[in-house]
Structure formats: C-alpha cells, structure tokens
PDB file of N, CA and C in Angstrom:
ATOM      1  N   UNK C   1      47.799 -56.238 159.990  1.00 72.00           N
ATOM      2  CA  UNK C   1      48.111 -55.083 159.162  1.00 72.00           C
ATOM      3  C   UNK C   1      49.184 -54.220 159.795  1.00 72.00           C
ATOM      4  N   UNK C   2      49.087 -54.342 161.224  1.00 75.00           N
ATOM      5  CA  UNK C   2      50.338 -53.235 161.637  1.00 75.00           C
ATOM      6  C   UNK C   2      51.738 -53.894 161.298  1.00 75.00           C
ATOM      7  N   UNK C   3      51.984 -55.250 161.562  1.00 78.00           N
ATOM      8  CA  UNK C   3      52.972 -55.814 161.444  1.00 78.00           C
ATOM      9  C   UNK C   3      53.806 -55.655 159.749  1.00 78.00           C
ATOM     10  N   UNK C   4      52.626 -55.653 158.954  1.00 75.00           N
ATOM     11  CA  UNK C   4      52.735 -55.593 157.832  1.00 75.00           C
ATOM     12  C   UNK C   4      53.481 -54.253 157.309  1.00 75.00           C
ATOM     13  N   UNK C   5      52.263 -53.367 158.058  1.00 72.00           N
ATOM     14  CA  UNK C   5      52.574 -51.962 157.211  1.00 72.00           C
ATOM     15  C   UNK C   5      52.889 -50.982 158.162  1.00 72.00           C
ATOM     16  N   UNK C   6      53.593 -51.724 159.158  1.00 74.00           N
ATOM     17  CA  UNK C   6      53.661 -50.208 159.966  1.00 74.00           C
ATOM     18  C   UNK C   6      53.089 -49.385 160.681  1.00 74.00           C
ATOM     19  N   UNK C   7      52.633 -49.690 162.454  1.00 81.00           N
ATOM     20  CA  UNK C   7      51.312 -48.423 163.200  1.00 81.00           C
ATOM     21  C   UNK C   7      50.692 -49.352 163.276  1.00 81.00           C
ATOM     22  N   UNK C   8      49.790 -48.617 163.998  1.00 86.00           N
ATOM     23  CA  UNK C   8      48.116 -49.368 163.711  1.00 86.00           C
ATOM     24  C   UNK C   8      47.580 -48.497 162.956  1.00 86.00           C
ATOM     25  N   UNK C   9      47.884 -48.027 162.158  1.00 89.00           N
ATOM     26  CA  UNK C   9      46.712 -47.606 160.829  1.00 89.00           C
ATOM     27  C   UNK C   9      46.531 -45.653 161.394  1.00 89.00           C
ATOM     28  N   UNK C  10      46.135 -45.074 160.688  1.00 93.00           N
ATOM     29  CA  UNK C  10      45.545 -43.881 161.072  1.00 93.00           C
ATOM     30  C   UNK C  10      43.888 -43.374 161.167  1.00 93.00           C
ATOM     31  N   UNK C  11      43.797 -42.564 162.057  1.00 95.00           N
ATOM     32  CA  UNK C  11      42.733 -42.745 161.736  1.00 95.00           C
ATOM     33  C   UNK C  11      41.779 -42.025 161.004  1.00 95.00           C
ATOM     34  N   UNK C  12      40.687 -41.905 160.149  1.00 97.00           N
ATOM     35  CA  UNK C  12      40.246 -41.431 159.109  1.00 97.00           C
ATOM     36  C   UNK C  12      38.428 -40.631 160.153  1.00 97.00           C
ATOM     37  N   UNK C  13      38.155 -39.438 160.415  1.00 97.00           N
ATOM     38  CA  UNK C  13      36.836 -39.412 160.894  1.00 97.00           C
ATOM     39  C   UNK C  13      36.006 -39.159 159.524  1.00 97.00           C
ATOM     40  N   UNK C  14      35.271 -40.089 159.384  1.00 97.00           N
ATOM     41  CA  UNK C  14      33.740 -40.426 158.335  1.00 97.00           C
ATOM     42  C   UNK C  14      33.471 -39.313 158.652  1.00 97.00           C
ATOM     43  N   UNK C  15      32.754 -38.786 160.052  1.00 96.00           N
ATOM     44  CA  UNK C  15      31.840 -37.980 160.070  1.00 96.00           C
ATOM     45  C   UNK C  15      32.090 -36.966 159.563  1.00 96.00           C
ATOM     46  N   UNK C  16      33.284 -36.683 159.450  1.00 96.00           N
ATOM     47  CA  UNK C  16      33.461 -35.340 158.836  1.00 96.00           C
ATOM     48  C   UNK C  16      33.089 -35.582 157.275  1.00 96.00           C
ATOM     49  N   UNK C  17      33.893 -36.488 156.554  1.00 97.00           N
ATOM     50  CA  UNK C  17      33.632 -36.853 155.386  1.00 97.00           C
ATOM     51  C   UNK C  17      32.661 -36.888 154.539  1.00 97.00           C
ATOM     52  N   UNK C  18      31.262 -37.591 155.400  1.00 96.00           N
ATOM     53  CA  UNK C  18      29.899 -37.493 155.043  1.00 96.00           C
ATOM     54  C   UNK C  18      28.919 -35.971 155.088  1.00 96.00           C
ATOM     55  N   UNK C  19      29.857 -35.147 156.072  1.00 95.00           N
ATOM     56  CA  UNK C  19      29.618 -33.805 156.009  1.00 95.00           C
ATOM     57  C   UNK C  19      30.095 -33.248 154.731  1.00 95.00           C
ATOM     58  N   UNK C  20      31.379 -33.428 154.504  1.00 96.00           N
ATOM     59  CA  UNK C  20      31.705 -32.435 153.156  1.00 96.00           C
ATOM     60  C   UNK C  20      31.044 -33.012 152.091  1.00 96.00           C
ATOM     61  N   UNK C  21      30.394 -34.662 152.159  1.00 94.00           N
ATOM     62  CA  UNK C  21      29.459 -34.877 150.631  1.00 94.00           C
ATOM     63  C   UNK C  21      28.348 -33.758 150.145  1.00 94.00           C
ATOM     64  N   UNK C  22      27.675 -33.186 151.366  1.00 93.00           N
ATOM     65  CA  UNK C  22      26.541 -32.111 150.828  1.00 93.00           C
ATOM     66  C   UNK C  22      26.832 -31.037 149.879  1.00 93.00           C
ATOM     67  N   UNK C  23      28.598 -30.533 150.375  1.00 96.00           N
ATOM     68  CA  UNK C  23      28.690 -29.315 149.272  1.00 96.00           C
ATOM     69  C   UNK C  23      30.268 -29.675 148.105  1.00 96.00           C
ATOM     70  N   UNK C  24      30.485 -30.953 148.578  1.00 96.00           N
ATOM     71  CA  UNK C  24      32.025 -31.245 147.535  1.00 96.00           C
ATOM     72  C   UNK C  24      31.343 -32.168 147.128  1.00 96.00           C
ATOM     73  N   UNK C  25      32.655 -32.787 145.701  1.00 96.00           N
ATOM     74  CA  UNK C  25      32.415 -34.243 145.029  1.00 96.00           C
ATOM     75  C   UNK C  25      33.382 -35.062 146.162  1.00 96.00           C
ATOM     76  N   UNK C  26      32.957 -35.985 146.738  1.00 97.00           N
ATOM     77  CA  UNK C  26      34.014 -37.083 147.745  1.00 97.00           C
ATOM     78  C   UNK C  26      34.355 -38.004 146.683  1.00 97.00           C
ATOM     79  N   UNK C  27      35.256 -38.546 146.326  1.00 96.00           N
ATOM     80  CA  UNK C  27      35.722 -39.412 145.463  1.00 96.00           C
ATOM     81  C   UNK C  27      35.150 -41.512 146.380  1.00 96.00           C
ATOM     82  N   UNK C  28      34.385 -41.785 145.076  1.00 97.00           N
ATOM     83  CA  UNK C  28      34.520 -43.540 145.734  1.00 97.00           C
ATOM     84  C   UNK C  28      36.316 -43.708 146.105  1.00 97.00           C
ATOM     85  N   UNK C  29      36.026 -44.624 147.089  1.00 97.00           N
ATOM     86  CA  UNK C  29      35.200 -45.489 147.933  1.00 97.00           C
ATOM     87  C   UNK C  29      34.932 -44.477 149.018  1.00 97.00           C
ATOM     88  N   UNK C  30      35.490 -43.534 149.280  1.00 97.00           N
ATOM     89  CA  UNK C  30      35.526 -42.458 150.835  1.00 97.00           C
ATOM     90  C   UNK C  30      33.866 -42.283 150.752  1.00 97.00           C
ATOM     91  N   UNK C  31      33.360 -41.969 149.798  1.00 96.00           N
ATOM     92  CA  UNK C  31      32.004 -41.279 150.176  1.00 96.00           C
ATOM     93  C   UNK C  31      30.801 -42.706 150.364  1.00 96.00           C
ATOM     94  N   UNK C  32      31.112 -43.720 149.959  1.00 94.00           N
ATOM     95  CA  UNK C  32      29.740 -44.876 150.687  1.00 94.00           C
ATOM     96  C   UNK C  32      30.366 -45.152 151.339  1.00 94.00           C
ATOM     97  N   UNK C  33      32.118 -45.285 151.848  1.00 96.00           N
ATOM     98  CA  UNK C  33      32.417 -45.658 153.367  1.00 96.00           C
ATOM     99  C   UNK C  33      31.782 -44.529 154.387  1.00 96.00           C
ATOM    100  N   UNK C  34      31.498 -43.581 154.289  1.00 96.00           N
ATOM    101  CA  UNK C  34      31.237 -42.687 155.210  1.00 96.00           C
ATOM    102  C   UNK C  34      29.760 -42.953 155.487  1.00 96.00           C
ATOM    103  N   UNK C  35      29.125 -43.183 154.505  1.00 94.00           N
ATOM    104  CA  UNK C  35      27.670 -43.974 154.786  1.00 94.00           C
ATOM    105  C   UNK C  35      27.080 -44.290 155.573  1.00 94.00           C
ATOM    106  N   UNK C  36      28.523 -45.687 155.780  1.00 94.00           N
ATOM    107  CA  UNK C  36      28.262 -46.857 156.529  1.00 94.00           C
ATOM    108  C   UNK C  36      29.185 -47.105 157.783  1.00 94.00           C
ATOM    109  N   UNK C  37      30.000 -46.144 157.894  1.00 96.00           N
ATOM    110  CA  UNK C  37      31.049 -46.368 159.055  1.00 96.00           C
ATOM    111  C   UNK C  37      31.349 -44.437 159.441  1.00 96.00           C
ATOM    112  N   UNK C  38      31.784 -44.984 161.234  1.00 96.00           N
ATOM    113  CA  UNK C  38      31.718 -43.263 161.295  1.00 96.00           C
ATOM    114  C   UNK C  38      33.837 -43.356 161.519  1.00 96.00           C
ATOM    115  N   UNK C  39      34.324 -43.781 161.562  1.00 97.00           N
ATOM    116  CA  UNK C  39      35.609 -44.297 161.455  1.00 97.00           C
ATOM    117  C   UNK C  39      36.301 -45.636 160.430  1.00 97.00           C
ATOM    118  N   UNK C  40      37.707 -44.814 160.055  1.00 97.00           N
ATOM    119  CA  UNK C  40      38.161 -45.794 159.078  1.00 97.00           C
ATOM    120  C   UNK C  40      39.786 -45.690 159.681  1.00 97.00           C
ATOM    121  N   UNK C  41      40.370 -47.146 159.959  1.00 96.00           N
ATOM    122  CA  UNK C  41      41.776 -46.682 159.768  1.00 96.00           C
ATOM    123  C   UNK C  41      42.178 -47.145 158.448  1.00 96.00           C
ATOM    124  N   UNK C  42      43.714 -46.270 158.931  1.00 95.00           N
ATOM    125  CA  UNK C  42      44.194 -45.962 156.848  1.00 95.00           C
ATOM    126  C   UNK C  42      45.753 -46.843 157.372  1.00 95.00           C
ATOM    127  N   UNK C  43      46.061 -47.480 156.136  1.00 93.00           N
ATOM    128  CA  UNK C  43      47.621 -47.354 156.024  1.00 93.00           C
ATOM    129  C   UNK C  43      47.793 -47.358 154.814  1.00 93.00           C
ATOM    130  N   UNK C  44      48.578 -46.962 153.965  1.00 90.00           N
ATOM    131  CA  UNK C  44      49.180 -46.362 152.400  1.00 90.00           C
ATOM    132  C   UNK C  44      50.413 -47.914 152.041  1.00 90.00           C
ATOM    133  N   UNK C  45      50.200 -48.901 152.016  1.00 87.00           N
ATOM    134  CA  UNK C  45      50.287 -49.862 150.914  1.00 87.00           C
ATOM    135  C   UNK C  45      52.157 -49.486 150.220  1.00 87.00           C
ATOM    136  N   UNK C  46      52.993 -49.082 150.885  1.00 83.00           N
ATOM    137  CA  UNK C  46      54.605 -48.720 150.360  1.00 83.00           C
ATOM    138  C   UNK C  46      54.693 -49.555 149.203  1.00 83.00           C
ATOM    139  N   UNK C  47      54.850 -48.264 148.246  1.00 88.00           N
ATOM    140  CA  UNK C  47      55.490 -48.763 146.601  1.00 88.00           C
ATOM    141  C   UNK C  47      53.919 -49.559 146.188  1.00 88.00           C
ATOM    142  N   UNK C  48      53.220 -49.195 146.377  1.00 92.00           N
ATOM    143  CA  UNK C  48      52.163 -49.429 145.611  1.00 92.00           C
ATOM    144  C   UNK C  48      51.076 -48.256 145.152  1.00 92.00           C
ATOM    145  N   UNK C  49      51.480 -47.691 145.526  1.00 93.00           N
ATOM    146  CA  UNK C  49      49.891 -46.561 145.530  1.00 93.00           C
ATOM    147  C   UNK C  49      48.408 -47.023 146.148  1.00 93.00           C
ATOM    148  N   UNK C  50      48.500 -47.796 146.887  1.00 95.00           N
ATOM    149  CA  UNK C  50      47.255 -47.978 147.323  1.00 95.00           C
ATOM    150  C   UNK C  50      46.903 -47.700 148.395  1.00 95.00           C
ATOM    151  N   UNK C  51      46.086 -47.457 149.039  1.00 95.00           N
ATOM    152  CA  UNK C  51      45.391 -47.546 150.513  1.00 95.00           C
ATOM    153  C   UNK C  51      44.636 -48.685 151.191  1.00 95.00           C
ATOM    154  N   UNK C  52      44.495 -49.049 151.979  1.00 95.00           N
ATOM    155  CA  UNK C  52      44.042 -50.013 153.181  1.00 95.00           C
ATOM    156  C   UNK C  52      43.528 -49.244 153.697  1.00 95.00           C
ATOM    157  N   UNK C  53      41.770 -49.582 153.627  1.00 96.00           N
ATOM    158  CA  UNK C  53      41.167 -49.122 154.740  1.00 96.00           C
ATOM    159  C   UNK C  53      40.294 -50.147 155.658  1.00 96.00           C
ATOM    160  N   UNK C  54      40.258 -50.250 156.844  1.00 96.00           N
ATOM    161  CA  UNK C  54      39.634 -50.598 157.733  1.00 96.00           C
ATOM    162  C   UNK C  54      38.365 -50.080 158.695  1.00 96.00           C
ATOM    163  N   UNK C  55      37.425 -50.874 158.603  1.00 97.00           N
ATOM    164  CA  UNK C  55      36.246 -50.071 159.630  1.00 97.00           C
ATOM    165  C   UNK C  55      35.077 -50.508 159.368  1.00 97.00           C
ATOM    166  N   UNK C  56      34.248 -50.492 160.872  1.00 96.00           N
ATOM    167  CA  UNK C  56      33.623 -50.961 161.227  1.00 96.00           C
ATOM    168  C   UNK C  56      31.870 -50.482 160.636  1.00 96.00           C
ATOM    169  N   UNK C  57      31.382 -51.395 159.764  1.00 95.00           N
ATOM    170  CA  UNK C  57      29.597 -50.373 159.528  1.00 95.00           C
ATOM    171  C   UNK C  57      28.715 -50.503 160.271  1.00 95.00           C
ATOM    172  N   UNK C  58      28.605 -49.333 161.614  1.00 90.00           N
ATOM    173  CA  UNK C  58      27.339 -49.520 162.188  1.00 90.00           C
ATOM    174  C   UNK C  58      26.547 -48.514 162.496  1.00 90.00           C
ATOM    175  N   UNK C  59      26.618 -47.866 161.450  1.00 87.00           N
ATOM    176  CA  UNK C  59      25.686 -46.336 161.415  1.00 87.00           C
ATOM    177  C   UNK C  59      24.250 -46.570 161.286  1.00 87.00           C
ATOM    178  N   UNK C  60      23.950 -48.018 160.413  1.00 85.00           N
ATOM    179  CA  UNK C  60      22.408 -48.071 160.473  1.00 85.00           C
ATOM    180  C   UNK C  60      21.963 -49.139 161.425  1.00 85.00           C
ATOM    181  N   UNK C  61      21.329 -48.761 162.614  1.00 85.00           N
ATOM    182  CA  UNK C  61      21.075 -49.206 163.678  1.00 85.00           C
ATOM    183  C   UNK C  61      19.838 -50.666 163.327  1.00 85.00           C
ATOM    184  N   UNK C  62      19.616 -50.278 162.316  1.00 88.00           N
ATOM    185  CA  UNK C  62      18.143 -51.572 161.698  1.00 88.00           C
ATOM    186  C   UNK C  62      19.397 -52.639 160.670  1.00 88.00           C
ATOM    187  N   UNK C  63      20.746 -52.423 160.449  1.00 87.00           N
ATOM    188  CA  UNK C  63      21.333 -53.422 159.639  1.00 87.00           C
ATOM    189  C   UNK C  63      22.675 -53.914 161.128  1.00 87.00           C
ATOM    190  N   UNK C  64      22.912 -54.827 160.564  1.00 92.00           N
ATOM    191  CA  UNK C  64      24.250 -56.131 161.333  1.00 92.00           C
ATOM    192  C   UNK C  64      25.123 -55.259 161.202  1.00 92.00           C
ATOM    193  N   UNK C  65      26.076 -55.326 162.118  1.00 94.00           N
ATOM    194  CA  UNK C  65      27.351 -54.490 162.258  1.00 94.00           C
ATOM    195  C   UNK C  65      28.472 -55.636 161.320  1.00 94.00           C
ATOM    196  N   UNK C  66      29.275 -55.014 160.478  1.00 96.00           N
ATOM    197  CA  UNK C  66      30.054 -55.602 159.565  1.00 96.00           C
ATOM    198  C   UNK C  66      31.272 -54.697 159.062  1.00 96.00           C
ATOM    199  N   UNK C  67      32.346 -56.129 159.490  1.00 96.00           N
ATOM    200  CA  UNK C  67      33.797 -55.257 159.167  1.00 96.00           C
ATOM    201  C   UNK C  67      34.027 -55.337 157.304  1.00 96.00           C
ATOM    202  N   UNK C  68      34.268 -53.699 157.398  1.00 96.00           N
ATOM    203  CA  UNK C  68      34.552 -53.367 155.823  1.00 96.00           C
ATOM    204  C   UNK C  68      36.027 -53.128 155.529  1.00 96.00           C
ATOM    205  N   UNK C  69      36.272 -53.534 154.367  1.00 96.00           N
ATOM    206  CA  UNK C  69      37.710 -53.755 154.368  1.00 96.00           C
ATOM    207  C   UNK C  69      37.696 -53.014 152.473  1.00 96.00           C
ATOM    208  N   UNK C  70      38.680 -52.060 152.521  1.00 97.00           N
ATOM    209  CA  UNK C  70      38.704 -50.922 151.565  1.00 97.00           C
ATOM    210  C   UNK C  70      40.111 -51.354 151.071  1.00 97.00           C
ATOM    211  N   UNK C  71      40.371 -51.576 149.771  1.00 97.00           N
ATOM    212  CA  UNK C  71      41.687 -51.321 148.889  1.00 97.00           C
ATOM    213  C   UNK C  71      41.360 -49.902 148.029  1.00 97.00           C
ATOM    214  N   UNK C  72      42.171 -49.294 147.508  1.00 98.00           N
ATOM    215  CA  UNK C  72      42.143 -48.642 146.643  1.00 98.00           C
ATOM    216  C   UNK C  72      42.981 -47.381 146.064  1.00 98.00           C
ATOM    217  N   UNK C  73      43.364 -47.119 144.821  1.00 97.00           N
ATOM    218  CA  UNK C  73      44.407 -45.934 144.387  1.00 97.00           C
ATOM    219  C   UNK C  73      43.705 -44.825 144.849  1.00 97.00           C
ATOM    220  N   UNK C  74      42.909 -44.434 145.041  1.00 97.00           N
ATOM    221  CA  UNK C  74      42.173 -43.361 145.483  1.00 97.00           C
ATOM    222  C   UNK C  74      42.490 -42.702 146.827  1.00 97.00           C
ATOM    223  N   UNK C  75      43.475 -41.496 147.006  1.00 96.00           N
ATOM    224  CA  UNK C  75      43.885 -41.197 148.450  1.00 96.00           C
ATOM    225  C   UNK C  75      42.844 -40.641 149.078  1.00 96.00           C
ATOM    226  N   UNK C  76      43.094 -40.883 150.737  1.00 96.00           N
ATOM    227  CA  UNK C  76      41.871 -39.961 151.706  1.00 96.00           C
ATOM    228  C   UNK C  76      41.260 -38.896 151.624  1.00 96.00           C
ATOM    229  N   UNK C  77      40.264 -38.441 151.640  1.00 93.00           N
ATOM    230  CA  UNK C  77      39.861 -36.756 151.497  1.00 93.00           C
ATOM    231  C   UNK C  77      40.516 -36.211 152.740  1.00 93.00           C
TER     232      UNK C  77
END
C-alpha cells in the first residue's frame, strides 16, 4: 500500500473514536472499526474518493487477532 499510495498510511486512534460514539453519530465503517481495533492506518485512494483502511482487531481478548481491511467513500472522523 505505501508503494501504491504514498507513506505508510496515517494513523487513525480508534480509541478516541469509540469515545466520541457515546455522545456523536460516528458514521459506518469508523464506528464497528473502533469496536474491534484500537488503531487504523488511512490512505485516501487519489481520484477516487475512497479510503483504505488498515488494522489490526484485538480488542476482544476471548476472539483471534485478525487483519481488517476497510474500503470506503466515507471520510475519517
């Protein structure tokens, strides 16, 4: 992805994210990525409108750690 798009990605903190779900609306996909991952990197997809997200789910200590992989028109909170 860096080669592709430029960086290694930015990085996105969940934790904060999953904090502002209690008193904002978080738009899908940001708010079940925050769920499940406490970090996401981002890169923005040139001339597409999309986002790439990357990151790792291992917030629930009783489930398998699993890489999640995010497309979507929907920008970062």
């Amino acid at each position: 992805l860096a080669a592709r798009w430029g960086g290694q990605g930015d990085p996105l903190n969940l934790q904060t994210v999953l904090l502002r779900t209690d008193r904002e609306e978080i738009p899908e996909p940001w708010a079940r990525l925050s769920v499940s991952a406490r970090v996401a990197y981002l890169w923005e997809a040139g001339g597409t409108g999309r986002w790439i997200a990357l990151a790792v789910a291992d917030r629930d200590e009783t489930d398998e750690v699993r890489l999640l992989a995010v497309v979507t028109e929907k920008a970062p909170p």
